[in-house]
PDB file of C-alpha atoms and ligand atoms in Angstrom:
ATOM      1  CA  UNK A  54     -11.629 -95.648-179.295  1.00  0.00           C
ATOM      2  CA  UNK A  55     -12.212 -93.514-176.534  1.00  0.00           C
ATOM      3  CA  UNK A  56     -15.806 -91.746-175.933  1.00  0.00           C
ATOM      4  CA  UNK A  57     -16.750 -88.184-176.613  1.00  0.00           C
ATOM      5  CA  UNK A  58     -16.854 -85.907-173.558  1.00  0.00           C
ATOM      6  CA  UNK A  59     -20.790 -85.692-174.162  1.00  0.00           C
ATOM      7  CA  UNK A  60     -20.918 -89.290-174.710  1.00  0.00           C
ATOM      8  CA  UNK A  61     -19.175 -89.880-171.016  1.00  0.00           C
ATOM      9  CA  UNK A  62     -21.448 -87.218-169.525  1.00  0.00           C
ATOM     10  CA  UNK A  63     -24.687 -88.970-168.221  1.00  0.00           C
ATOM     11  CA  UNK A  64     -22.144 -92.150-166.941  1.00  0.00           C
ATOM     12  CA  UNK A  65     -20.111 -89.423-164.964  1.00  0.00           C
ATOM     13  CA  UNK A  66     -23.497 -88.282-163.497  1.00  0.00           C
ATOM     14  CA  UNK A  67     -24.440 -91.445-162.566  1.00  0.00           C
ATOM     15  CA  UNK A  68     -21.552 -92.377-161.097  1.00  0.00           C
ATOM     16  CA  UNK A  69     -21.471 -89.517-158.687  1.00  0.00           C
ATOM     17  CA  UNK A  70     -25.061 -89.684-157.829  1.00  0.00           C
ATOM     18  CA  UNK A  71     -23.720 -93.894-156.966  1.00  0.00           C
ATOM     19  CA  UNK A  72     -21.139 -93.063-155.091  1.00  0.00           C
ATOM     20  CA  UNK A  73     -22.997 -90.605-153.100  1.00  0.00           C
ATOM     21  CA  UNK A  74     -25.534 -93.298-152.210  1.00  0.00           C
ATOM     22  CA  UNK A  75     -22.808 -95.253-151.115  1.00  0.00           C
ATOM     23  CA  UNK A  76     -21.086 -92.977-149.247  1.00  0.00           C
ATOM     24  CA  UNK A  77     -22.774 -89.783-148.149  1.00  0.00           C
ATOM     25  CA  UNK A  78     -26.012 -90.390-148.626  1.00  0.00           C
ATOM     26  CA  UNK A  79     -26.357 -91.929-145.149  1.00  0.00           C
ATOM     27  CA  UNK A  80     -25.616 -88.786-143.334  1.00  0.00           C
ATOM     28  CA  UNK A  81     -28.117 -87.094-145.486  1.00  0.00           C
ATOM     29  CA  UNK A  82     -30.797 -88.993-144.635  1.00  0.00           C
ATOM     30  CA  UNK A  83     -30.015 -89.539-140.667  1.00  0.00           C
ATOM     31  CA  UNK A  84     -29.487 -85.633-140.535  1.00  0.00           C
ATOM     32  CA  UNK A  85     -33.070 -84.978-142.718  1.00  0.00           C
ATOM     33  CA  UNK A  86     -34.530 -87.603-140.529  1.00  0.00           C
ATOM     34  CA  UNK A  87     -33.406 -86.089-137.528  1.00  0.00           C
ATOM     35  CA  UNK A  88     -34.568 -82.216-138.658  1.00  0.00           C
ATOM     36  CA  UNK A  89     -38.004 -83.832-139.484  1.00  0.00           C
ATOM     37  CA  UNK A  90     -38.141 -84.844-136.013  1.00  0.00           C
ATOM     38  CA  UNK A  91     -36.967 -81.480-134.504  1.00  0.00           C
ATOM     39  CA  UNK A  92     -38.552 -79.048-137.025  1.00  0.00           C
ATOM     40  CA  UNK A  93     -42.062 -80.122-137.179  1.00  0.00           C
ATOM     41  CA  UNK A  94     -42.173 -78.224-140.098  1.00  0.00           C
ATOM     42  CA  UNK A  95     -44.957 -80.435-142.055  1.00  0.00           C
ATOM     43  CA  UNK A  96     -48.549 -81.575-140.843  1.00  0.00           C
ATOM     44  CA  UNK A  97     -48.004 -84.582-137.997  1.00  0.00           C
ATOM     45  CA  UNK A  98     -49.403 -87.701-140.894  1.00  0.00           C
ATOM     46  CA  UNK A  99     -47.197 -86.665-143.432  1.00  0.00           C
ATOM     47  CA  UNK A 100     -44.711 -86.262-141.284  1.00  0.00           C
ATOM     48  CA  UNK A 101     -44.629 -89.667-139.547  1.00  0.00           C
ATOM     49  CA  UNK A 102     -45.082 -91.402-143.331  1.00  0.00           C
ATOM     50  CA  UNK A 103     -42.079 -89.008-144.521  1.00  0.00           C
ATOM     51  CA  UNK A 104     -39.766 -90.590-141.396  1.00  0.00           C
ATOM     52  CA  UNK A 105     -40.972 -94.075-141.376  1.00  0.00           C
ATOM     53  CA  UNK A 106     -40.131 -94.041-145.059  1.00  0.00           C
ATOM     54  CA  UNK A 107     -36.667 -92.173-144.660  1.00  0.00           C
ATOM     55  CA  UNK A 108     -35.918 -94.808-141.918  1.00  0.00           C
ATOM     56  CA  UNK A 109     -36.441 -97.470-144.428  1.00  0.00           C
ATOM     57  CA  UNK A 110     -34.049 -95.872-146.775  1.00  0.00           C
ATOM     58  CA  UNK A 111     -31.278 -95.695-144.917  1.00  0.00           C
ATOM     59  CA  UNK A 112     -31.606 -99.420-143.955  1.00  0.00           C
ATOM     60  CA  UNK A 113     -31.458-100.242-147.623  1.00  0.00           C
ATOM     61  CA  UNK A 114     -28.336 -97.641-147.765  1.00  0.00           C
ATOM     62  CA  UNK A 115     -26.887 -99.137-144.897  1.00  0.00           C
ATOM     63  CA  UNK A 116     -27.044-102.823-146.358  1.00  0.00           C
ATOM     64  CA  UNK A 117     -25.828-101.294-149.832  1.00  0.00           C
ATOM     65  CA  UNK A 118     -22.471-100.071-148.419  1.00  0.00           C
ATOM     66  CA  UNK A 119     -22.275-103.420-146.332  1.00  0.00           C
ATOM     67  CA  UNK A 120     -22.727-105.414-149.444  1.00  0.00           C
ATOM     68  CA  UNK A 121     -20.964-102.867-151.797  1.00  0.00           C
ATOM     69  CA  UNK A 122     -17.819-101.641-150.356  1.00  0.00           C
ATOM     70  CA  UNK A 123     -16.024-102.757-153.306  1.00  0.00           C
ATOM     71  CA  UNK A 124     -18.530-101.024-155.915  1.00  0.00           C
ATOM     72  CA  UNK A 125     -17.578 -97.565-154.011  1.00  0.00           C
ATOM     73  CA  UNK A 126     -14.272 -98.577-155.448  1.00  0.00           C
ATOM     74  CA  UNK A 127     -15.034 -99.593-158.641  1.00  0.00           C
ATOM     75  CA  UNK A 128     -16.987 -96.270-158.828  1.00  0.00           C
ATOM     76  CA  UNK A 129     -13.691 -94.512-158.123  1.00  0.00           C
ATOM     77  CA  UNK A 130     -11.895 -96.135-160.640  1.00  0.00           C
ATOM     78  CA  UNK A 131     -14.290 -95.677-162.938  1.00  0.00           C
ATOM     79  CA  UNK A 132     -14.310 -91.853-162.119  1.00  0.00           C
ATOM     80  CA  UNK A 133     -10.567 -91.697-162.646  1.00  0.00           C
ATOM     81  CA  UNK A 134     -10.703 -92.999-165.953  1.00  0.00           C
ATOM     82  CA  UNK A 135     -13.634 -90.155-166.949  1.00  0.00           C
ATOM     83  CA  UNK A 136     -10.228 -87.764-166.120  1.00  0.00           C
ATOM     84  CA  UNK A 137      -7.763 -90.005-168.058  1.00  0.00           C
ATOM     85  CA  UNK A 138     -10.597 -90.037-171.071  1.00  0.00           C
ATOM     86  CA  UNK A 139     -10.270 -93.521-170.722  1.00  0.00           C
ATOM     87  CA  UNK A 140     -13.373 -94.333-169.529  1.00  0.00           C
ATOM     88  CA  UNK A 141     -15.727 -97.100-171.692  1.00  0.00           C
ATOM     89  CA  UNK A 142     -12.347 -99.219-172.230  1.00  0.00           C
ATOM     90  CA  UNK A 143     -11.590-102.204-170.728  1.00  0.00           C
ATOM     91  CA  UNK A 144      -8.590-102.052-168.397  1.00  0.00           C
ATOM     92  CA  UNK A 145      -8.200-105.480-169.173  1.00  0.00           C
ATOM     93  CA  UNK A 146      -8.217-105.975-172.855  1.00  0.00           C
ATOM     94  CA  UNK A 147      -8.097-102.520-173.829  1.00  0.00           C
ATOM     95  CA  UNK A 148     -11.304-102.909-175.699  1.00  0.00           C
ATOM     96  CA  UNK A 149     -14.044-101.361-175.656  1.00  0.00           C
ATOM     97  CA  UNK A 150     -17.136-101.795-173.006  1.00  0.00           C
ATOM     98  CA  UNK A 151     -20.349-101.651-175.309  1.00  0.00           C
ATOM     99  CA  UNK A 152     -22.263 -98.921-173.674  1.00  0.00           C
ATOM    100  CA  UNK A 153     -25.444-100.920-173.233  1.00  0.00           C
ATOM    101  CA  UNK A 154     -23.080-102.861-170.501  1.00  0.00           C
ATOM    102  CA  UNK A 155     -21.827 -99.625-169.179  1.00  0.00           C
ATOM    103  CA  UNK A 156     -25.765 -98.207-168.593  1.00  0.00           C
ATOM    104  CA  UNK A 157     -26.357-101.383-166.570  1.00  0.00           C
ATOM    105  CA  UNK A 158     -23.281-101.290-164.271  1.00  0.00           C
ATOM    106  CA  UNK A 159     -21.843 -97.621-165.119  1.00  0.00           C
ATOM    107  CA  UNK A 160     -18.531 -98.700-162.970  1.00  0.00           C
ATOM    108  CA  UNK A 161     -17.262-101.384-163.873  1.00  0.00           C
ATOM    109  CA  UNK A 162     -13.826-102.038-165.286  1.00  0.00           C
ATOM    110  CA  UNK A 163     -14.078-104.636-167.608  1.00  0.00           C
ATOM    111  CA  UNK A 164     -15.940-105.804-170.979  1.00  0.00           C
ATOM    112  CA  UNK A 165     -18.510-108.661-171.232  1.00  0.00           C
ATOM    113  CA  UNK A 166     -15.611-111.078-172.191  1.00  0.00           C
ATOM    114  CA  UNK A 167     -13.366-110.362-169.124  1.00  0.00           C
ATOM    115  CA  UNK A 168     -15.682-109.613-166.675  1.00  0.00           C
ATOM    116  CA  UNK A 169     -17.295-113.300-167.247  1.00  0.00           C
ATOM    117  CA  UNK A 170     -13.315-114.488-167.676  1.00  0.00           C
ATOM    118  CA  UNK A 171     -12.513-113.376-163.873  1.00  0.00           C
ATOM    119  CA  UNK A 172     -15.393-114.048-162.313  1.00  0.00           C
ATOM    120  CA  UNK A 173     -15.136-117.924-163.642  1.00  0.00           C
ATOM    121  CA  UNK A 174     -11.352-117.348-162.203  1.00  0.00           C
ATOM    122  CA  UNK A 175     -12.342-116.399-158.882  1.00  0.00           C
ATOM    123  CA  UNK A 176     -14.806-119.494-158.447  1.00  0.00           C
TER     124      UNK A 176
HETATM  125 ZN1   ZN B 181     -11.775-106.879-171.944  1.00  0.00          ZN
END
């Protein structure tokens, strides 16, 4: 059964805001970094908290896309499948992903039962 338009909503949301994390976000942060540095817009404490914290971000984004490369493509699958309306069914199996599983990892292709089947494969 494939999921209401409304129902796919919030996963299509998250989704983009995951792959922009993965993918964009980096620029983001090195250009905001950067214009905190150059603007000296806020008061001098705040601003050396904002940086040092904005530095520590984009370590933790860095490591993400290091580590998760192949999430950015699950994401895009997953985002394909919002277009087919196809999206909350395994590509496996063909059965539905309960959406409990699908709020915990929003991309992934697979339900419980095949997702545990090919990871025991690839061991
Ligand atoms: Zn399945």
């Amino acid at each position: 059964m494939k999921m209401k338009k409304t129902e796919v909503k919030p996963f299509k949301e998250a989704l983009l805001l995951l792959r922009a994390r993965l993918r964009g976000d980096v620029h983001t942060l090195a250009s905001a970094a950067l214009s905190a540095t150059a603007g000296g817009v806020s008061a001098v404490p705040s601003h050396i908290a904002d940086l040092g914290s904005d530095t520590f971000e984009l370590d933790n984004t860095l490591q993400l896309i290091t580590n998760e490369g192949e999430t950015l493509v699950q994401i895009e699958g997953a985002l394909e499948r919002i277009e087919d309306g196809e999206y909350g069914i395994c590509v496996e199996c063909s059965g539905k992903i309960p959406k409990m599983r699908l709020q915990v990892i929003p991309y992934t292709p697979y339900c419980v039962k095949c997702a545990t089947q090919i990871q025991s494969e690839n061991r």
